[in-house]
Each structure stands twice: as C-alpha cells, then as structure tokens.
Amino acid sequence: MTTSASVPTESEGAIAHGGTVTDRLVEANAQYAAAFTDPGMDAHPVLQVAVVACMDARLDLHSALGLQLGDCHTIRNAGGVVTDDVIRSLTISQRALGTRSIVLIHHTGCGLESLTEEFRHDLEMEVGQRPAWAVEAFRDVEQDVRQSMQRVRTSPFLLHTDDVRGFVFDVKSGLLREIDPA
C-alpha cells in the first residue's frame, strides 16, 4: 500500500529546504484550484445522510462507502464519538440542510482504546488548566458504537432518529461490520 508519506513529490523538496507541510498543502490547493470547476451544488447532501466517523487517517470514507462529492455530510472527530459538538453538527445537518439518515463509523485499532481520562489530568498538570472536554476513551469499540447510537436516538434536538445505524470499519480488510444497537 502506498501512502502520501511514501510518495515522493516535488513539494517534498520545499519541506526539506525550510518549507512546511502546510506549504505543501497550499501548493497542492493552488494546483487543484487551477483545474477546479464549480460543481454547481449547494450544501444539502444529495443522499440526505450524515456520516459520523473517526478522524483516523486510514479511513477513506468516500471510497469505502462509494460516495461522491455532495452525497453526504461528514463529521469527524477522535473516535467518531457522538459528543455535544457532533449533536450540534447533526442538528444543523438535519434541521437546516435536510439530512434524514445517520451512519456512525468507529474502527478497529482506534487510538482512543489506549487512552484514559488520565490524559486530561496529564494535560492539566502540563498546562495548568483542565480541559472542559472529556477524552471519551473506550475499551470496547462495539459498546462505544452502541453508546453513540443511543446518544443520537435520545437527543431532543434531532428530528430524524429512526434511521441511525452504527458500524465498525476493519482497517485491515476495509469491511464494515454492523453493530446491533441492543
């Protein structure tokens, strides 16, 4: 498997000679924009679905789910956990932009399985302020998917909670495994 880290590019020379990764991204954007054509879409996702997933760089959600630009809203965070901010985004997605279905995707080998709430304590000791947010670490990925489904289904802010499904993405095989909410 090839990753961007292993593919030599012209921009890597810039990074090696004082440029940054952000410089590389800005340069790539300039090339993208030079060939860009406005697709004529608005912010309403064509498939009326919002996907909540982990931010893990190994998850190429659009490819894994057969999605195209404009098909869905994608909300990502550490662990793909349904937090208050995810509920905020889902509420806007549903109430202002017409989504009706919600797909939750966690994955095997998630970094949150190796963290604990002790992470917050360590941050507090380092910077002198306790983070207001919870780490939302977990040991059982399936149980965490169930908890996230329950958080969505019981939110008073969401209009459509009848089509909420949760999955675990296997980072070795690329397959989704559906999790029974019970």
PDB file of C-alpha atoms in Angstrom:
ATOM      1  CA  MET A   1       0.000   0.000   0.000  1.00  0.00           C
ATOM      2  CA  THR A   2       1.241   3.445  -0.839  1.00  0.00           C
ATOM      3  CA  THR A   3       0.610   6.475   1.310  1.00  0.00           C
ATOM      4  CA  SER A   4       1.273  10.124   0.674  1.00  0.00           C
ATOM      5  CA  ALA A   5       4.145   9.843   3.123  1.00  0.00           C
ATOM      6  CA  SER A   6       5.889   7.337   0.861  1.00  0.00           C
ATOM      7  CA  VAL A   7       5.225   9.009  -2.495  1.00  0.00           C
ATOM      8  CA  PRO A   8       7.960  11.452  -3.425  1.00  0.00           C
ATOM      9  CA  THR A   9       6.628  14.759  -4.696  1.00  0.00           C
ATOM     10  CA  GLU A  10       8.187  17.954  -5.938  1.00  0.00           C
ATOM     11  CA  SER A  11       6.902  19.691  -2.813  1.00  0.00           C
ATOM     12  CA  GLU A  12       8.936  17.440  -0.537  1.00  0.00           C
ATOM     13  CA  GLY A  13      11.965  19.370  -1.671  1.00  0.00           C
ATOM     14  CA  ALA A  14      10.299  22.514  -0.327  1.00  0.00           C
ATOM     15  CA  ILE A  15       9.698  20.824   3.013  1.00  0.00           C
ATOM     16  CA  ALA A  16      13.299  19.625   3.205  1.00  0.00           C
ATOM     17  CA  HIS A  17      14.535  23.140   2.395  1.00  0.00           C
ATOM     18  CA  GLY A  18      12.601  25.065   5.030  1.00  0.00           C
ATOM     19  CA  GLY A  19       9.041  24.682   3.749  1.00  0.00           C
ATOM     20  CA  THR A  20       6.343  23.147   5.898  1.00  0.00           C
ATOM     21  CA  VAL A  21       3.665  20.530   5.403  1.00  0.00           C
ATOM     22  CA  THR A  22       1.182  23.406   5.311  1.00  0.00           C
ATOM     23  CA  ASP A  23       3.199  24.966   2.475  1.00  0.00           C
ATOM     24  CA  ARG A  24       2.864  21.654   0.620  1.00  0.00           C
ATOM     25  CA  LEU A  25      -0.905  21.661   1.168  1.00  0.00           C
ATOM     26  CA  VAL A  26      -1.266  25.259  -0.004  1.00  0.00           C
ATOM     27  CA  GLU A  27       0.760  24.456  -3.112  1.00  0.00           C
ATOM     28  CA  ALA A  28      -1.420  21.402  -3.798  1.00  0.00           C
ATOM     29  CA  ASN A  29      -4.505  23.599  -3.403  1.00  0.00           C
ATOM     30  CA  ALA A  30      -3.215  26.067  -5.960  1.00  0.00           C
ATOM     31  CA  GLN A  31      -2.835  23.193  -8.462  1.00  0.00           C
ATOM     32  CA  TYR A  32      -6.323  21.905  -7.561  1.00  0.00           C
ATOM     33  CA  ALA A  33      -7.873  25.359  -7.927  1.00  0.00           C
ATOM     34  CA  ALA A  34      -6.237  25.872 -11.327  1.00  0.00           C
ATOM     35  CA  ALA A  35      -8.285  22.956 -12.700  1.00  0.00           C
ATOM     36  CA  PHE A  36     -11.345  23.478 -10.472  1.00  0.00           C
ATOM     37  CA  THR A  37     -14.786  23.803 -11.982  1.00  0.00           C
ATOM     38  CA  ASP A  38     -17.696  24.849  -9.786  1.00  0.00           C
ATOM     39  CA  PRO A  39     -19.880  21.725  -9.488  1.00  0.00           C
ATOM     40  CA  GLY A  40     -22.958  23.917  -9.009  1.00  0.00           C
ATOM     41  CA  MET A  41     -24.024  22.271  -5.761  1.00  0.00           C
ATOM     42  CA  ASP A  42     -25.413  23.678  -2.568  1.00  0.00           C
ATOM     43  CA  ALA A  43     -24.775  22.422   0.969  1.00  0.00           C
ATOM     44  CA  HIS A  44     -27.732  19.995   1.000  1.00  0.00           C
ATOM     45  CA  PRO A  45     -26.328  16.456   0.687  1.00  0.00           C
ATOM     46  CA  VAL A  46     -27.835  14.565  -2.250  1.00  0.00           C
ATOM     47  CA  LEU A  47     -28.316  11.323  -0.272  1.00  0.00           C
ATOM     48  CA  GLN A  48     -29.702  13.126   2.805  1.00  0.00           C
ATOM     49  CA  VAL A  49     -27.231  11.304   5.045  1.00  0.00           C
ATOM     50  CA  ALA A  50     -24.729  12.417   7.655  1.00  0.00           C
ATOM     51  CA  VAL A  51     -21.749  10.182   8.426  1.00  0.00           C
ATOM     52  CA  VAL A  52     -20.024  10.474  11.802  1.00  0.00           C
ATOM     53  CA  ALA A  53     -16.612   8.816  11.860  1.00  0.00           C
ATOM     54  CA  CYS A  54     -13.226   8.796  13.496  1.00  0.00           C
ATOM     55  CA  MET A  55     -10.608  11.220  12.241  1.00  0.00           C
ATOM     56  CA  ASP A  56      -8.122   8.354  11.758  1.00  0.00           C
ATOM     57  CA  ALA A  57      -6.129   8.969   8.574  1.00  0.00           C
ATOM     58  CA  ARG A  58      -6.595   5.332   7.480  1.00  0.00           C
ATOM     59  CA  LEU A  59     -10.329   5.855   6.843  1.00  0.00           C
ATOM     60  CA  ASP A  60     -11.067   6.998   3.304  1.00  0.00           C
ATOM     61  CA  LEU A  61     -14.793   7.314   3.894  1.00  0.00           C
ATOM     62  CA  HIS A  62     -15.860   8.399   0.440  1.00  0.00           C
ATOM     63  CA  SER A  63     -14.094   5.484  -1.219  1.00  0.00           C
ATOM     64  CA  ALA A  64     -15.104   2.960   1.450  1.00  0.00           C
ATOM     65  CA  LEU A  65     -18.776   3.924   1.173  1.00  0.00           C
ATOM     66  CA  GLY A  66     -18.942   4.599  -2.565  1.00  0.00           C
ATOM     67  CA  LEU A  67     -19.721   8.269  -2.015  1.00  0.00           C
ATOM     68  CA  GLN A  68     -19.177  11.177  -4.362  1.00  0.00           C
ATOM     69  CA  LEU A  69     -18.720  14.880  -3.673  1.00  0.00           C
ATOM     70  CA  GLY A  70     -22.037  16.281  -2.461  1.00  0.00           C
ATOM     71  CA  ASP A  71     -23.540  12.963  -1.349  1.00  0.00           C
ATOM     72  CA  CYS A  72     -23.262  13.384   2.423  1.00  0.00           C
ATOM     73  CA  HIS A  73     -22.203  15.466   5.371  1.00  0.00           C
ATOM     74  CA  THR A  74     -19.107  14.049   7.017  1.00  0.00           C
ATOM     75  CA  ILE A  75     -18.448  14.782  10.681  1.00  0.00           C
ATOM     76  CA  ARG A  76     -15.168  13.509  12.102  1.00  0.00           C
ATOM     77  CA  ASN A  77     -13.528  13.571  15.492  1.00  0.00           C
ATOM     78  CA  ALA A  78     -11.265  11.417  17.651  1.00  0.00           C
ATOM     79  CA  GLY A  79     -13.020   8.063  17.925  1.00  0.00           C
ATOM     80  CA  GLY A  80     -16.074   9.061  15.919  1.00  0.00           C
ATOM     81  CA  VAL A  81     -17.734   9.566  19.290  1.00  0.00           C
ATOM     82  CA  VAL A  82     -21.090  11.334  19.480  1.00  0.00           C
ATOM     83  CA  THR A  83     -20.289  14.367  21.628  1.00  0.00           C
ATOM     84  CA  ASP A  84     -22.266  17.568  22.177  1.00  0.00           C
ATOM     85  CA  ASP A  85     -20.473  19.128  19.206  1.00  0.00           C
ATOM     86  CA  VAL A  86     -21.426  16.183  16.986  1.00  0.00           C
ATOM     87  CA  ILE A  87     -25.062  16.595  18.098  1.00  0.00           C
ATOM     88  CA  ARG A  88     -24.719  20.286  17.181  1.00  0.00           C
ATOM     89  CA  SER A  89     -23.478  19.424  13.684  1.00  0.00           C
ATOM     90  CA  LEU A  90     -26.119  16.723  13.190  1.00  0.00           C
ATOM     91  CA  THR A  91     -28.854  19.112  14.319  1.00  0.00           C
ATOM     92  CA  ILE A  92     -27.757  21.711  11.768  1.00  0.00           C
ATOM     93  CA  SER A  93     -27.394  18.978   9.144  1.00  0.00           C
ATOM     94  CA  GLN A  94     -30.958  17.793   9.725  1.00  0.00           C
ATOM     95  CA  ARG A  95     -32.848  20.954  10.551  1.00  0.00           C
ATOM     96  CA  ALA A  96     -31.165  23.344   8.110  1.00  0.00           C
ATOM     97  CA  LEU A  97     -29.856  21.059   5.365  1.00  0.00           C
ATOM     98  CA  GLY A  98     -32.310  18.182   5.090  1.00  0.00           C
ATOM     99  CA  THR A  99     -30.469  15.055   6.171  1.00  0.00           C
ATOM    100  CA  ARG A 100     -32.599  12.188   7.468  1.00  0.00           C
ATOM    101  CA  SER A 101     -30.204   9.252   7.950  1.00  0.00           C
ATOM    102  CA  ILE A 102     -27.196   8.971  10.250  1.00  0.00           C
ATOM    103  CA  VAL A 103     -24.342   6.488   9.857  1.00  0.00           C
ATOM    104  CA  LEU A 104     -21.842   6.105  12.711  1.00  0.00           C
ATOM    105  CA  ILE A 105     -18.453   4.557  11.967  1.00  0.00           C
ATOM    106  CA  HIS A 106     -15.839   3.575  14.534  1.00  0.00           C
ATOM    107  CA  HIS A 107     -12.898   1.339  13.564  1.00  0.00           C
ATOM    108  CA  THR A 108     -10.552  -1.374  14.715  1.00  0.00           C
ATOM    109  CA  GLY A 109      -7.278  -0.319  16.274  1.00  0.00           C
ATOM    110  CA  CYS A 110      -8.552   3.085  17.387  1.00  0.00           C
ATOM    111  CA  GLY A 111      -6.164   5.224  19.417  1.00  0.00           C
ATOM    112  CA  LEU A 112      -8.918   6.004  21.935  1.00  0.00           C
ATOM    113  CA  GLU A 113      -8.757   2.371  23.057  1.00  0.00           C
ATOM    114  CA  SER A 114      -5.320   3.048  24.542  1.00  0.00           C
ATOM    115  CA  LEU A 115      -6.135   6.358  26.263  1.00  0.00           C
ATOM    116  CA  THR A 116      -7.915   7.013  29.534  1.00  0.00           C
ATOM    117  CA  GLU A 117      -9.354  10.068  31.227  1.00  0.00           C
ATOM    118  CA  GLU A 118      -5.906  10.287  32.846  1.00  0.00           C
ATOM    119  CA  PHE A 119      -4.953  12.061  29.606  1.00  0.00           C
ATOM    120  CA  ARG A 120      -6.977  15.085  30.810  1.00  0.00           C
ATOM    121  CA  HIS A 121      -5.223  15.021  34.168  1.00  0.00           C
ATOM    122  CA  ASP A 122      -1.822  14.923  32.456  1.00  0.00           C
ATOM    123  CA  LEU A 123      -2.813  17.921  30.309  1.00  0.00           C
ATOM    124  CA  GLU A 124      -3.951  19.811  33.374  1.00  0.00           C
ATOM    125  CA  MET A 125      -0.618  19.147  35.078  1.00  0.00           C
ATOM    126  CA  GLU A 126       1.280  20.260  31.971  1.00  0.00           C
ATOM    127  CA  VAL A 127      -0.608  23.438  31.071  1.00  0.00           C
ATOM    128  CA  GLY A 128      -2.229  24.404  34.375  1.00  0.00           C
ATOM    129  CA  GLN A 129      -5.805  24.155  33.131  1.00  0.00           C
ATOM    130  CA  ARG A 130      -8.129  21.149  32.978  1.00  0.00           C
ATOM    131  CA  PRO A 131      -9.736  20.654  29.558  1.00  0.00           C
ATOM    132  CA  ALA A 132     -13.504  21.219  29.553  1.00  0.00           C
ATOM    133  CA  TRP A 133     -13.960  18.232  27.243  1.00  0.00           C
ATOM    134  CA  ALA A 134     -13.924  14.530  28.043  1.00  0.00           C
ATOM    135  CA  VAL A 135     -11.475  12.239  26.291  1.00  0.00           C
ATOM    136  CA  GLU A 136     -14.304   9.752  25.581  1.00  0.00           C
ATOM    137  CA  ALA A 137     -11.829   6.862  25.651  1.00  0.00           C
ATOM    138  CA  PHE A 138     -13.231   3.338  25.429  1.00  0.00           C
ATOM    139  CA  ARG A 139     -12.130  -0.277  25.715  1.00  0.00           C
ATOM    140  CA  ASP A 140     -14.924  -1.945  23.724  1.00  0.00           C
ATOM    141  CA  VAL A 141     -15.434  -0.421  20.277  1.00  0.00           C
ATOM    142  CA  GLU A 142     -18.788  -2.173  19.752  1.00  0.00           C
ATOM    143  CA  GLN A 143     -20.146  -0.893  23.043  1.00  0.00           C
ATOM    144  CA  ASP A 144     -18.989   2.610  22.186  1.00  0.00           C
ATOM    145  CA  VAL A 145     -20.829   2.425  18.853  1.00  0.00           C
ATOM    146  CA  ARG A 146     -23.959   1.396  20.792  1.00  0.00           C
ATOM    147  CA  GLN A 147     -23.490   4.308  23.185  1.00  0.00           C
ATOM    148  CA  SER A 148     -23.107   6.718  20.265  1.00  0.00           C
ATOM    149  CA  MET A 149     -26.263   5.350  18.610  1.00  0.00           C
ATOM    150  CA  GLN A 150     -28.138   5.825  21.895  1.00  0.00           C
ATOM    151  CA  ARG A 151     -26.906   9.412  22.226  1.00  0.00           C
ATOM    152  CA  VAL A 152     -28.225  10.180  18.740  1.00  0.00           C
ATOM    153  CA  ARG A 153     -31.542   8.400  19.248  1.00  0.00           C
ATOM    154  CA  THR A 154     -32.268  10.203  22.525  1.00  0.00           C
ATOM    155  CA  SER A 155     -31.227  13.710  21.514  1.00  0.00           C
ATOM    156  CA  PRO A 156     -34.185  16.097  21.729  1.00  0.00           C
ATOM    157  CA  PHE A 157     -32.600  18.290  19.038  1.00  0.00           C
ATOM    158  CA  LEU A 158     -32.619  15.741  16.224  1.00  0.00           C
ATOM    159  CA  LEU A 159     -35.744  15.362  14.098  1.00  0.00           C
ATOM    160  CA  HIS A 160     -34.904  12.049  12.442  1.00  0.00           C
ATOM    161  CA  THR A 161     -33.649   9.254  14.677  1.00  0.00           C
ATOM    162  CA  ASP A 162     -35.371   6.273  13.069  1.00  0.00           C
ATOM    163  CA  ASP A 163     -32.545   5.602  10.562  1.00  0.00           C
ATOM    164  CA  VAL A 164     -29.444   5.571  12.764  1.00  0.00           C
ATOM    165  CA  ARG A 165     -27.025   2.734  12.152  1.00  0.00           C
ATOM    166  CA  GLY A 166     -23.600   2.015  13.604  1.00  0.00           C
ATOM    167  CA  PHE A 167     -20.618   0.155  12.206  1.00  0.00           C
ATOM    168  CA  VAL A 168     -17.040  -0.833  12.942  1.00  0.00           C
ATOM    169  CA  PHE A 169     -14.658  -0.420   9.991  1.00  0.00           C
ATOM    170  CA  ASP A 170     -11.899  -3.034   9.895  1.00  0.00           C
ATOM    171  CA  VAL A 171      -8.698  -1.168   8.990  1.00  0.00           C
ATOM    172  CA  LYS A 172      -7.076  -4.407   7.742  1.00  0.00           C
ATOM    173  CA  SER A 173      -9.871  -5.648   5.439  1.00  0.00           C
ATOM    174  CA  GLY A 174     -11.761  -2.440   4.638  1.00  0.00           C
ATOM    175  CA  LEU A 175     -15.074  -4.070   5.572  1.00  0.00           C
ATOM    176  CA  LEU A 176     -17.824  -2.564   7.677  1.00  0.00           C
ATOM    177  CA  ARG A 177     -19.414  -4.693  10.380  1.00  0.00           C
ATOM    178  CA  GLU A 178     -22.828  -3.520  11.534  1.00  0.00           C
ATOM    179  CA  ILE A 179     -23.376  -3.283  15.278  1.00  0.00           C
ATOM    180  CA  ASP A 180     -26.709  -4.339  16.761  1.00  0.00           C
ATOM    181  CA  PRO A 181     -27.943  -1.457  18.912  1.00  0.00           C
ATOM    182  CA  ALA A 182     -29.386  -3.766  21.599  1.00  0.00           C
TER     183      ALA A 182
END
